[in-house]
PDB file of C-alpha atoms and ligand atoms in Angstrom:
ATOM      1  CA  MET G  23      -4.595 -23.431   2.884  1.00  0.00           C
ATOM      2  CA  SER G  24      -5.262 -22.644  -0.735  1.00  0.00           C
ATOM      3  CA  ALA G  25      -8.201 -20.907  -2.340  1.00  0.00           C
ATOM      4  CA  SER G  26      -9.217 -20.287  -5.909  1.00  0.00           C
ATOM      5  CA  TRP G  27      -8.771 -16.567  -5.341  1.00  0.00           C
ATOM      6  CA  THR G  28      -7.420 -14.459  -2.495  1.00  0.00           C
ATOM      7  CA  LEU G  29      -7.142 -10.718  -1.884  1.00  0.00           C
ATOM      8  CA  ALA G  30      -5.328  -9.058   1.016  1.00  0.00           C
ATOM      9  CA  LEU G  31      -4.960  -5.342   1.590  1.00  0.00           C
ATOM     10  CA  HIS G  32      -3.536  -2.842   4.051  1.00  0.00           C
ATOM     11  CA  GLY G  33      -4.206   0.768   4.903  1.00  0.00           C
ATOM     12  CA  GLY G  34      -0.946   1.334   6.752  1.00  0.00           C
ATOM     13  CA  ALA G  35       0.836   0.084   9.858  1.00  0.00           C
ATOM     14  CA  GLY G  36       1.498   2.506  12.674  1.00  0.00           C
ATOM     15  CA  THR G  37       1.126   3.301  16.328  1.00  0.00           C
ATOM     16  CA  ILE G  38      -2.604   3.552  16.377  1.00  0.00           C
ATOM     17  CA  ALA G  39      -3.475   3.376  20.055  1.00  0.00           C
ATOM     18  CA  ARG G  40      -6.629   1.351  20.553  1.00  0.00           C
ATOM     19  CA  GLU G  41      -7.827   3.724  23.275  1.00  0.00           C
ATOM     20  CA  ALA G  42      -7.218   6.752  21.046  1.00  0.00           C
ATOM     21  CA  MET G  43      -9.795   5.531  18.578  1.00  0.00           C
ATOM     22  CA  SER G  44     -13.480   6.197  19.187  1.00  0.00           C
ATOM     23  CA  ASP G  45     -16.024   3.520  18.353  1.00  0.00           C
ATOM     24  CA  THR G  46     -17.362   5.730  15.581  1.00  0.00           C
ATOM     25  CA  ALA G  47     -13.922   6.233  14.061  1.00  0.00           C
ATOM     26  CA  ARG G  48     -13.183   2.559  14.348  1.00  0.00           C
ATOM     27  CA  ALA G  49     -16.426   1.658  12.588  1.00  0.00           C
ATOM     28  CA  ALA G  50     -15.743   4.169   9.806  1.00  0.00           C
ATOM     29  CA  HIS G  51     -12.274   2.757   9.269  1.00  0.00           C
ATOM     30  CA  LEU G  52     -13.453  -0.849   9.160  1.00  0.00           C
ATOM     31  CA  GLU G  53     -16.224   0.122   6.776  1.00  0.00           C
ATOM     32  CA  ALA G  54     -13.679   1.722   4.428  1.00  0.00           C
ATOM     33  CA  LEU G  55     -11.513  -1.412   4.544  1.00  0.00           C
ATOM     34  CA  HIS G  56     -14.523  -3.615   3.795  1.00  0.00           C
ATOM     35  CA  ALA G  57     -15.544  -1.378   0.878  1.00  0.00           C
ATOM     36  CA  ALA G  58     -12.061  -1.687  -0.627  1.00  0.00           C
ATOM     37  CA  LEU G  59     -12.069  -5.461  -0.069  1.00  0.00           C
ATOM     38  CA  GLU G  60     -15.388  -5.721  -1.847  1.00  0.00           C
ATOM     39  CA  ALA G  61     -14.132  -3.593  -4.768  1.00  0.00           C
ATOM     40  CA  GLY G  62     -11.295  -6.075  -5.314  1.00  0.00           C
ATOM     41  CA  ALA G  63     -13.226  -9.227  -4.431  1.00  0.00           C
ATOM     42  CA  ALA G  64     -15.979  -8.390  -6.920  1.00  0.00           C
ATOM     43  CA  VAL G  65     -13.377  -8.502  -9.695  1.00  0.00           C
ATOM     44  CA  LEU G  66     -11.936 -11.853  -8.580  1.00  0.00           C
ATOM     45  CA  ARG G  67     -15.325 -13.453  -7.943  1.00  0.00           C
ATOM     46  CA  ASP G  68     -16.285 -12.699 -11.534  1.00  0.00           C
ATOM     47  CA  GLY G  69     -13.104 -14.345 -12.834  1.00  0.00           C
ATOM     48  CA  GLY G  70     -11.251 -11.043 -13.340  1.00  0.00           C
ATOM     49  CA  SER G  71      -7.496 -10.647 -13.049  1.00  0.00           C
ATOM     50  CA  ALA G  72      -5.363 -10.098  -9.977  1.00  0.00           C
ATOM     51  CA  GLU G  73      -4.162  -6.903 -11.690  1.00  0.00           C
ATOM     52  CA  GLU G  74      -7.672  -5.496 -11.960  1.00  0.00           C
ATOM     53  CA  ALA G  75      -8.492  -6.558  -8.412  1.00  0.00           C
ATOM     54  CA  VAL G  76      -5.537  -4.869  -6.703  1.00  0.00           C
ATOM     55  CA  VAL G  77      -6.053  -1.720  -8.756  1.00  0.00           C
ATOM     56  CA  ALA G  78      -9.763  -1.606  -7.829  1.00  0.00           C
ATOM     57  CA  ALA G  79      -8.989  -2.069  -4.130  1.00  0.00           C
ATOM     58  CA  VAL G  80      -6.241   0.572  -4.135  1.00  0.00           C
ATOM     59  CA  VAL G  81      -8.369   3.091  -6.059  1.00  0.00           C
ATOM     60  CA  ALA G  82     -11.070   2.719  -3.386  1.00  0.00           C
ATOM     61  CA  LEU G  83      -8.512   3.447  -0.655  1.00  0.00           C
ATOM     62  CA  GLU G  84      -6.961   6.356  -2.606  1.00  0.00           C
ATOM     63  CA  ASP G  85     -10.409   7.925  -2.944  1.00  0.00           C
ATOM     64  CA  CYS G  86     -11.065   7.602   0.803  1.00  0.00           C
ATOM     65  CA  PRO G  87      -9.683  10.672   2.640  1.00  0.00           C
ATOM     66  CA  LEU G  88      -8.936   8.572   5.734  1.00  0.00           C
ATOM     67  CA  PHE G  89      -5.912   6.927   4.130  1.00  0.00           C
ATOM     68  CA  ASN G  90      -2.519   8.313   3.201  1.00  0.00           C
ATOM     69  CA  ALA G  91      -2.819   7.880  -0.561  1.00  0.00           C
ATOM     70  CA  GLY G  92      -4.569   9.959  -3.207  1.00  0.00           C
ATOM     71  CA  ARG G  93      -7.088  12.145  -1.355  1.00  0.00           C
ATOM     72  CA  GLY G  94      -5.819  12.584   2.211  1.00  0.00           C
ATOM     73  CA  SER G  95      -2.122  12.140   1.371  1.00  0.00           C
ATOM     74  CA  ALA G  96       0.535  13.138   3.904  1.00  0.00           C
ATOM     75  CA  LEU G  97       2.148  16.553   3.401  1.00  0.00           C
ATOM     76  CA  SER G  98       5.857  17.144   2.753  1.00  0.00           C
ATOM     77  CA  ALA G  99       7.929  19.667   4.726  1.00  0.00           C
ATOM     78  CA  ALA G 100       7.013  22.196   2.037  1.00  0.00           C
ATOM     79  CA  GLY G 101       3.304  21.514   2.614  1.00  0.00           C
ATOM     80  CA  THR G 102       2.959  19.816  -0.763  1.00  0.00           C
ATOM     81  CA  VAL G 103       1.398  16.496  -1.709  1.00  0.00           C
ATOM     82  CA  GLU G 104       3.896  14.235  -3.511  1.00  0.00           C
ATOM     83  CA  MET G 105       2.457  10.794  -4.153  1.00  0.00           C
ATOM     84  CA  ASP G 106       4.092   7.501  -5.129  1.00  0.00           C
ATOM     85  CA  ALA G 107       2.559   4.289  -6.497  1.00  0.00           C
ATOM     86  CA  ALA G 108       3.586   0.993  -8.049  1.00  0.00           C
ATOM     87  CA  LEU G 109       1.973  -2.037  -9.636  1.00  0.00           C
ATOM     88  CA  MET G 110       3.692  -5.348 -10.373  1.00  0.00           C
ATOM     89  CA  LEU G 111       2.419  -8.622 -11.836  1.00  0.00           C
ATOM     90  CA  SER G 112       3.694 -12.198 -11.541  1.00  0.00           C
ATOM     91  CA  ASN G 113       4.648 -12.183 -15.233  1.00  0.00           C
ATOM     92  CA  GLY G 114       7.207  -9.458 -14.486  1.00  0.00           C
ATOM     93  CA  ARG G 115       5.271  -6.544 -15.956  1.00  0.00           C
ATOM     94  CA  ALA G 116       5.423  -3.452 -13.760  1.00  0.00           C
ATOM     95  CA  GLY G 117       4.847   0.294 -13.650  1.00  0.00           C
ATOM     96  CA  ALA G 118       5.499   2.999 -11.069  1.00  0.00           C
ATOM     97  CA  VAL G 119       5.259   6.749 -10.540  1.00  0.00           C
ATOM     98  CA  THR G 120       6.867   8.937  -7.919  1.00  0.00           C
ATOM     99  CA  GLY G 121       6.328  12.517  -6.809  1.00  0.00           C
ATOM    100  CA  VAL G 122       3.039  13.049  -8.636  1.00  0.00           C
ATOM    101  CA  ARG G 123       0.956  16.022  -7.475  1.00  0.00           C
ATOM    102  CA  ARG G 124      -2.096  16.231  -9.707  1.00  0.00           C
ATOM    103  CA  LEU G 125      -3.253  12.710 -10.531  1.00  0.00           C
ATOM    104  CA  ARG G 126      -6.224  11.662  -8.410  1.00  0.00           C
ATOM    105  CA  ASN G 127      -5.311   7.998  -8.537  1.00  0.00           C
ATOM    106  CA  PRO G 128      -1.553   7.441  -8.731  1.00  0.00           C
ATOM    107  CA  VAL G 129      -2.070   3.655  -9.002  1.00  0.00           C
ATOM    108  CA  LEU G 130      -3.857   4.210 -12.322  1.00  0.00           C
ATOM    109  CA  ALA G 131      -0.808   6.146 -13.514  1.00  0.00           C
ATOM    110  CA  ALA G 132       1.442   3.248 -12.451  1.00  0.00           C
ATOM    111  CA  ARG G 133      -0.764   0.905 -14.468  1.00  0.00           C
ATOM    112  CA  ALA G 134      -0.690   3.271 -17.461  1.00  0.00           C
ATOM    113  CA  VAL G 135       3.133   3.329 -17.331  1.00  0.00           C
ATOM    114  CA  MET G 136       3.130  -0.480 -17.268  1.00  0.00           C
ATOM    115  CA  ARG G 137       0.723  -0.754 -20.168  1.00  0.00           C
ATOM    116  CA  ALA G 138       2.605   1.806 -22.272  1.00  0.00           C
ATOM    117  CA  GLY G 139       5.646  -0.496 -22.190  1.00  0.00           C
ATOM    118  CA  GLY G 140       9.173   0.884 -22.267  1.00  0.00           C
ATOM    119  CA  ALA G 141       9.844   2.809 -19.065  1.00  0.00           C
ATOM    120  CA  VAL G 142       8.957   1.099 -15.785  1.00  0.00           C
ATOM    121  CA  MET G 143       8.997   4.254 -13.650  1.00  0.00           C
ATOM    122  CA  LEU G 144       8.260   7.938 -14.262  1.00  0.00           C
ATOM    123  CA  ALA G 145       8.971  10.781 -11.838  1.00  0.00           C
ATOM    124  CA  GLY G 146       7.590  14.185 -10.925  1.00  0.00           C
ATOM    125  CA  GLU G 147       6.047  16.610 -13.381  1.00  0.00           C
ATOM    126  CA  ALA G 148       6.718  14.278 -16.316  1.00  0.00           C
ATOM    127  CA  ALA G 149       4.744  11.539 -14.575  1.00  0.00           C
ATOM    128  CA  ASP G 150       1.825  13.908 -13.952  1.00  0.00           C
ATOM    129  CA  ALA G 151       1.940  15.024 -17.592  1.00  0.00           C
ATOM    130  CA  PHE G 152       2.059  11.416 -18.785  1.00  0.00           C
ATOM    131  CA  GLY G 153      -0.993  10.543 -16.706  1.00  0.00           C
ATOM    132  CA  GLU G 154      -2.898  13.552 -17.986  1.00  0.00           C
ATOM    133  CA  ALA G 155      -2.028  12.662 -21.576  1.00  0.00           C
ATOM    134  CA  GLU G 156      -3.391   9.158 -20.847  1.00  0.00           C
ATOM    135  CA  GLY G 157      -6.687  10.766 -19.855  1.00  0.00           C
ATOM    136  CA  LEU G 158      -6.401  10.167 -16.110  1.00  0.00           C
ATOM    137  CA  ALA G 159      -8.345  12.462 -13.776  1.00  0.00           C
ATOM    138  CA  THR G 160      -6.475  15.308 -12.067  1.00  0.00           C
ATOM    139  CA  ALA G 161      -7.349  17.510  -9.098  1.00  0.00           C
ATOM    140  CA  PRO G 162      -6.066  20.727  -7.472  1.00  0.00           C
ATOM    141  CA  PRO G 163      -3.991  20.581  -4.246  1.00  0.00           C
ATOM    142  CA  ALA G 164      -7.086  21.352  -2.142  1.00  0.00           C
ATOM    143  CA  TYR G 165      -8.628  18.027  -3.211  1.00  0.00           C
ATOM    144  CA  PHE G 166      -5.733  16.018  -1.759  1.00  0.00           C
ATOM    145  CA  GLU G 167      -5.149  17.960   1.459  1.00  0.00           C
ATOM    146  CA  THR G 168      -7.304  17.326   4.542  1.00  0.00           C
ATOM    147  CA  PRO G 169      -7.347  19.293   7.831  1.00  0.00           C
ATOM    148  CA  GLN G 170      -5.981  16.217   9.611  1.00  0.00           C
ATOM    149  CA  ARG G 171      -2.906  16.078   7.347  1.00  0.00           C
ATOM    150  CA  ARG G 172      -2.234  19.803   7.856  1.00  0.00           C
ATOM    151  CA  ALA G 173      -2.419  19.312  11.631  1.00  0.00           C
ATOM    152  CA  GLN G 174      -0.057  16.321  11.416  1.00  0.00           C
ATOM    153  CA  LEU G 175       2.439  18.378   9.409  1.00  0.00           C
ATOM    154  CA  LEU G 176       2.382  21.181  11.978  1.00  0.00           C
ATOM    155  CA  ALA G 177       2.956  18.640  14.770  1.00  0.00           C
ATOM    156  CA  ALA G 178       5.811  16.968  12.865  1.00  0.00           C
ATOM    157  CA  ARG G 179       7.407  20.353  12.187  1.00  0.00           C
ATOM    158  CA  ARG G 180       7.245  21.164  15.890  1.00  0.00           C
ATOM    159  CA  ALA G 181       8.877  17.809  16.660  1.00  0.00           C
ATOM    160  CA  GLY G 182      11.430  18.450  13.913  1.00  0.00           C
ATOM    161  CA  ALA G 183      11.043  14.943  12.538  1.00  0.00           C
ATOM    162  CA  MET G 184       9.723  13.015   9.596  1.00  0.00           C
ATOM    163  CA  ALA G 185       6.719  11.031  10.830  1.00  0.00           C
ATOM    164  CA  LEU G 186       5.026   7.865   9.762  1.00  0.00           C
ATOM    165  CA  ASP G 187       1.757   9.325   8.684  1.00  0.00           C
ATOM    166  CA  HIS G 188      -0.344   6.741  10.420  1.00  0.00           C
ATOM    167  CA  ASP G 189       1.004   7.512  13.852  1.00  0.00           C
ATOM    168  CA  GLY G 190      -2.429   8.608  14.974  1.00  0.00           C
ATOM    169  CA  GLY G 191      -3.876   8.770  11.488  1.00  0.00           C
ATOM    170  CA  PHE G 192      -4.081   6.471   8.530  1.00  0.00           C
ATOM    171  CA  GLY G 193      -1.408   5.054   6.326  1.00  0.00           C
ATOM    172  CA  THR G 194      -0.187   4.063   2.982  1.00  0.00           C
ATOM    173  CA  VAL G 195      -2.400   1.617   1.126  1.00  0.00           C
ATOM    174  CA  GLY G 196      -1.713  -1.564  -0.788  1.00  0.00           C
ATOM    175  CA  ALA G 197      -3.259  -4.750  -2.071  1.00  0.00           C
ATOM    176  CA  VAL G 198      -2.082  -8.169  -3.233  1.00  0.00           C
ATOM    177  CA  ALA G 199      -4.101 -10.839  -5.010  1.00  0.00           C
ATOM    178  CA  ARG G 200      -4.118 -14.289  -6.551  1.00  0.00           C
ATOM    179  CA  ASP G 201      -6.794 -14.759  -9.199  1.00  0.00           C
ATOM    180  CA  ARG G 202      -8.587 -17.925 -10.353  1.00  0.00           C
ATOM    181  CA  ALA G 203      -6.019 -18.380 -13.135  1.00  0.00           C
ATOM    182  CA  GLY G 204      -3.198 -18.363 -10.566  1.00  0.00           C
ATOM    183  CA  ARG G 205      -1.813 -14.944 -11.509  1.00  0.00           C
ATOM    184  CA  LEU G 206      -0.449 -12.724  -8.732  1.00  0.00           C
ATOM    185  CA  ALA G 207      -0.366  -8.919  -8.492  1.00  0.00           C
ATOM    186  CA  ALA G 208       0.749  -6.302  -5.974  1.00  0.00           C
ATOM    187  CA  ALA G 209      -0.015  -2.579  -5.820  1.00  0.00           C
ATOM    188  CA  THR G 210       0.978   0.112  -3.324  1.00  0.00           C
ATOM    189  CA  SER G 211       0.079   3.819  -3.169  1.00  0.00           C
ATOM    190  CA  THR G 212       1.171   6.496  -0.706  1.00  0.00           C
ATOM    191  CA  GLY G 213       1.571  10.144   0.106  1.00  0.00           C
ATOM    192  CA  GLY G 214       4.787   9.110   1.875  1.00  0.00           C
ATOM    193  CA  MET G 215       5.805  10.339   5.301  1.00  0.00           C
ATOM    194  CA  THR G 216       4.626  13.557   6.931  1.00  0.00           C
ATOM    195  CA  ASN G 217       7.227  16.366   6.862  1.00  0.00           C
ATOM    196  CA  LYS G 218       9.371  14.449   4.360  1.00  0.00           C
ATOM    197  CA  PRO G 219      11.907  16.535   2.474  1.00  0.00           C
ATOM    198  CA  PRO G 220      10.532  17.570  -0.933  1.00  0.00           C
ATOM    199  CA  GLY G 221      11.684  15.037  -3.535  1.00  0.00           C
ATOM    200  CA  ARG G 222      12.054  12.226  -0.992  1.00  0.00           C
ATOM    201  CA  VAL G 223      11.081   8.828  -2.413  1.00  0.00           C
ATOM    202  CA  GLY G 224      10.154   6.032  -0.009  1.00  0.00           C
ATOM    203  CA  ASP G 225       9.892   2.296  -0.520  1.00  0.00           C
ATOM    204  CA  SER G 226       6.332   2.149  -1.868  1.00  0.00           C
ATOM    205  CA  PRO G 227       7.031   2.834  -5.584  1.00  0.00           C
ATOM    206  CA  ILE G 228      10.383   1.016  -5.622  1.00  0.00           C
ATOM    207  CA  LEU G 229      10.042  -2.501  -7.012  1.00  0.00           C
ATOM    208  CA  GLY G 230      11.540  -4.960  -4.568  1.00  0.00           C
ATOM    209  CA  ALA G 231      11.374  -2.567  -1.608  1.00  0.00           C
ATOM    210  CA  GLY G 232       7.713  -1.656  -1.011  1.00  0.00           C
ATOM    211  CA  THR G 233       6.104  -3.569  -3.873  1.00  0.00           C
ATOM    212  CA  TRP G 234       6.952  -6.908  -5.507  1.00  0.00           C
ATOM    213  CA  ALA G 235       5.296  -9.712  -7.437  1.00  0.00           C
ATOM    214  CA  ASP G 236       6.712 -12.811  -9.114  1.00  0.00           C
ATOM    215  CA  ALA G 237       5.449 -16.336  -9.765  1.00  0.00           C
ATOM    216  CA  VAL G 238       5.905 -17.224  -6.074  1.00  0.00           C
ATOM    217  CA  VAL G 239       4.514 -14.300  -4.080  1.00  0.00           C
ATOM    218  CA  ALA G 240       3.013 -10.793  -4.293  1.00  0.00           C
ATOM    219  CA  VAL G 241       3.935  -8.300  -1.544  1.00  0.00           C
ATOM    220  CA  SER G 242       2.901  -4.749  -0.556  1.00  0.00           C
ATOM    221  CA  CYS G 243       4.631  -3.044   2.383  1.00  0.00           C
ATOM    222  CA  THR G 244       3.930  -0.153   4.738  1.00  0.00           C
ATOM    223  CA  GLY G 245       6.118   1.514   7.344  1.00  0.00           C
ATOM    224  CA  THR G 246       9.245   3.625   7.642  1.00  0.00           C
ATOM    225  CA  GLY G 247      10.247   3.543   3.993  1.00  0.00           C
ATOM    226  CA  GLU G 248      13.977   4.061   4.392  1.00  0.00           C
ATOM    227  CA  ALA G 249      14.358   0.781   6.329  1.00  0.00           C
ATOM    228  CA  PHE G 250      12.264  -1.137   3.792  1.00  0.00           C
ATOM    229  CA  LEU G 251      14.504   0.284   1.045  1.00  0.00           C
ATOM    230  CA  ARG G 252      17.680  -0.794   2.840  1.00  0.00           C
ATOM    231  CA  VAL G 253      16.608  -4.417   3.128  1.00  0.00           C
ATOM    232  CA  ALA G 254      14.699  -4.678  -0.190  1.00  0.00           C
ATOM    233  CA  ALA G 255      11.879  -5.883   2.046  1.00  0.00           C
ATOM    234  CA  ALA G 256       9.261  -7.001  -0.476  1.00  0.00           C
ATOM    235  CA  HIS G 257      11.767  -8.877  -2.620  1.00  0.00           C
ATOM    236  CA  GLU G 258      13.336 -10.396   0.478  1.00  0.00           C
ATOM    237  CA  VAL G 259      10.067 -12.212   1.203  1.00  0.00           C
ATOM    238  CA  SER G 260      10.294 -13.840  -2.224  1.00  0.00           C
ATOM    239  CA  ALA G 261      14.027 -14.557  -1.863  1.00  0.00           C
ATOM    240  CA  ARG G 262      13.489 -16.354   1.432  1.00  0.00           C
ATOM    241  CA  MET G 263      10.715 -18.467  -0.093  1.00  0.00           C
ATOM    242  CA  ARG G 264      12.616 -19.302  -3.285  1.00  0.00           C
ATOM    243  CA  HIS G 265      16.145 -19.753  -1.997  1.00  0.00           C
ATOM    244  CA  ALA G 266      15.640 -20.851   1.600  1.00  0.00           C
ATOM    245  CA  GLY G 267      12.395 -22.757   1.090  1.00  0.00           C
ATOM    246  CA  GLN G 268      10.617 -20.803   3.828  1.00  0.00           C
ATOM    247  CA  PRO G 269       6.815 -20.893   3.862  1.00  0.00           C
ATOM    248  CA  LEU G 270       5.110 -17.533   3.256  1.00  0.00           C
ATOM    249  CA  GLU G 271       4.232 -16.961   6.898  1.00  0.00           C
ATOM    250  CA  VAL G 272       7.838 -17.478   8.061  1.00  0.00           C
ATOM    251  CA  ALA G 273       9.426 -15.433   5.258  1.00  0.00           C
ATOM    252  CA  ALA G 274       7.055 -12.499   5.683  1.00  0.00           C
ATOM    253  CA  GLY G 275       7.259 -12.626   9.482  1.00  0.00           C
ATOM    254  CA  GLN G 276      11.054 -12.613   9.576  1.00  0.00           C
ATOM    255  CA  VAL G 277      11.317  -9.670   7.202  1.00  0.00           C
ATOM    256  CA  ILE G 278       8.941  -7.608   9.351  1.00  0.00           C
ATOM    257  CA  ARG G 279      10.070  -8.767  12.809  1.00  0.00           C
ATOM    258  CA  ARG G 280      13.833  -9.066  12.204  1.00  0.00           C
ATOM    259  CA  GLU G 281      15.125  -7.414   9.061  1.00  0.00           C
ATOM    260  CA  VAL G 282      13.174  -4.164   9.006  1.00  0.00           C
ATOM    261  CA  PRO G 283      13.783  -3.473  12.746  1.00  0.00           C
ATOM    262  CA  ALA G 284      17.486  -4.324  12.270  1.00  0.00           C
ATOM    263  CA  ALA G 285      17.576  -1.596   9.604  1.00  0.00           C
ATOM    264  CA  GLY G 286      16.057   0.857  12.075  1.00  0.00           C
ATOM    265  CA  GLY G 287      12.459   0.780  10.909  1.00  0.00           C
ATOM    266  CA  ARG G 288       9.064  -0.704  11.607  1.00  0.00           C
ATOM    267  CA  GLY G 289       5.892  -1.501   9.765  1.00  0.00           C
ATOM    268  CA  GLY G 290       4.063  -4.373   8.136  1.00  0.00           C
ATOM    269  CA  LEU G 291       3.165  -6.003   4.865  1.00  0.00           C
ATOM    270  CA  VAL G 292       0.501  -8.023   3.146  1.00  0.00           C
ATOM    271  CA  ALA G 293       1.438 -10.952   0.910  1.00  0.00           C
ATOM    272  CA  VAL G 294      -0.286 -13.683  -1.068  1.00  0.00           C
ATOM    273  CA  ASP G 295       1.521 -16.718  -2.468  1.00  0.00           C
ATOM    274  CA  ALA G 296       0.890 -18.831  -5.566  1.00  0.00           C
ATOM    275  CA  ARG G 297      -1.344 -21.224  -3.600  1.00  0.00           C
ATOM    276  CA  GLY G 298      -3.506 -18.413  -2.298  1.00  0.00           C
ATOM    277  CA  ASN G 299      -2.118 -18.319   1.246  1.00  0.00           C
ATOM    278  CA  ALA G 300      -2.129 -14.852   2.787  1.00  0.00           C
ATOM    279  CA  ALA G 301       0.219 -13.369   5.425  1.00  0.00           C
ATOM    280  CA  LEU G 302      -0.286  -9.976   7.095  1.00  0.00           C
ATOM    281  CA  PRO G 303       2.524  -9.517   9.646  1.00  0.00           C
ATOM    282  CA  PHE G 304       3.173  -6.192  11.379  1.00  0.00           C
ATOM    283  CA  GLY G 305       5.603  -4.985  14.008  1.00  0.00           C
ATOM    284  CA  THR G 306       3.480  -2.085  15.229  1.00  0.00           C
ATOM    285  CA  PRO G 307       0.492  -2.035  17.608  1.00  0.00           C
ATOM    286  CA  GLY G 308      -1.838  -2.072  14.652  1.00  0.00           C
ATOM    287  CA  MET G 309      -2.170  -2.319  10.908  1.00  0.00           C
ATOM    288  CA  TYR G 310      -5.290  -1.502   8.955  1.00  0.00           C
ATOM    289  CA  ARG G 311      -5.793  -4.737   7.045  1.00  0.00           C
ATOM    290  CA  GLY G 312      -8.198  -7.192   5.527  1.00  0.00           C
ATOM    291  CA  VAL G 313      -8.528 -10.428   3.582  1.00  0.00           C
ATOM    292  CA  ALA G 314     -11.182 -11.746   1.209  1.00  0.00           C
ATOM    293  CA  ARG G 315     -11.109 -15.187  -0.356  1.00  0.00           C
ATOM    294  CA  ALA G 316     -13.364 -17.503  -2.329  1.00  0.00           C
ATOM    295  CA  GLY G 317     -15.965 -19.149  -0.127  1.00  0.00           C
ATOM    296  CA  ALA G 318     -15.249 -17.181   3.063  1.00  0.00           C
ATOM    297  CA  ALA G 319     -16.612 -14.022   4.625  1.00  0.00           C
ATOM    298  CA  PRO G 320     -14.320 -10.983   4.162  1.00  0.00           C
ATOM    299  CA  TRP G 321     -12.387 -10.044   7.286  1.00  0.00           C
ATOM    300  CA  ALA G 322     -10.885  -6.694   8.350  1.00  0.00           C
ATOM    301  CA  ALA G 323      -9.077  -5.593  11.519  1.00  0.00           C
ATOM    302  CA  ILE G 324      -7.012  -2.740  12.935  1.00  0.00           C
ATOM    303  CA  HIS G 325      -5.239  -3.907  16.089  1.00  0.00           C
ATOM    304  CA  ALA G 326      -3.414  -7.109  16.929  1.00  0.00           C
TER     305      ALA G 326
HETATM  306  N1  LIG U 428       6.264   3.363   3.418  1.00  0.00           N
HETATM  307  C1  LIG U 428       5.758   4.687   3.166  1.00  0.00           C
HETATM  308  C2  LIG U 428       6.901   5.618   2.841  1.00  0.00           C
HETATM  309  O1  LIG U 428       7.942   5.509   3.454  1.00  0.00           O
HETATM  310  C3  LIG U 428       5.048   5.263   4.340  1.00  0.00           C
HETATM  311  C4  LIG U 428       3.900   4.447   4.847  1.00  0.00           C
HETATM  312  O2  LIG U 428       3.897   3.226   4.764  1.00  0.00           O
HETATM  313  O3  LIG U 428       2.956   5.041   5.349  1.00  0.00           O
HETATM  314  O4  LIG U 428       6.733   6.473   1.997  1.00  0.00           O
END
């Protein structure tokens, strides 16, 4: 099926037990997904670019404390917020930041890196300073941290493990889009995994691992980042389509159901191809996700 524009987004894949979620919580989560879908869809409906649409959708999810990106980011083992984000377009332009602590919207910093030209990725304090110099909004640590994230860190410390933030909470966010002009874009933003070692970088900001866009497909991943890194998950979707001739649904499904588990991980992704088809496979009980396309009602869901 093709459409003149398509937007798909995720708010993380994890073990979100259906019975553990109250009706009120469920409604709040779906409402947040619909608000982010509308932020991106409004851009595409008006003829705006896939780039603008994915950034608008991701900013909405970063600003929502329910998701593990921007406000409400997961906490590292040191109790700090260290956020990663990436943006990539089908024309090959890309920008990424990793380990930022002050920028309210890391995806805007990724876009600023892309627009500045030169470097594709900036890390740590230098990335924060770059964003500030670009006029991006900053916030103190208290803005990013929520009581839920602190509780998750304490639980992960007790378990002595690094945890997928959305095991019981909310996850990494991302969006992919095809605009009316046929351009594709992908963006991903995350606080990473709870109790991660300080300095740890997951798949989300790494082009080809958690985020990828080319002329064929745009992909944003979520899940145990180390496994997505090992199989270059996002790029693998494109490789399967380009070199093996697999349709989007097959390529995306095999990466999530075979390759990521074979590398010891789990999670999901959202992808949109050049014809406007969308795929949202996940290998977990749920993935916060949604799709909006020209001429159809927006759709969002949490469980299978
Ligand atoms: N993939 C992210 C990471 O490893 C985590 C997530 O998707 O929630 O940093």
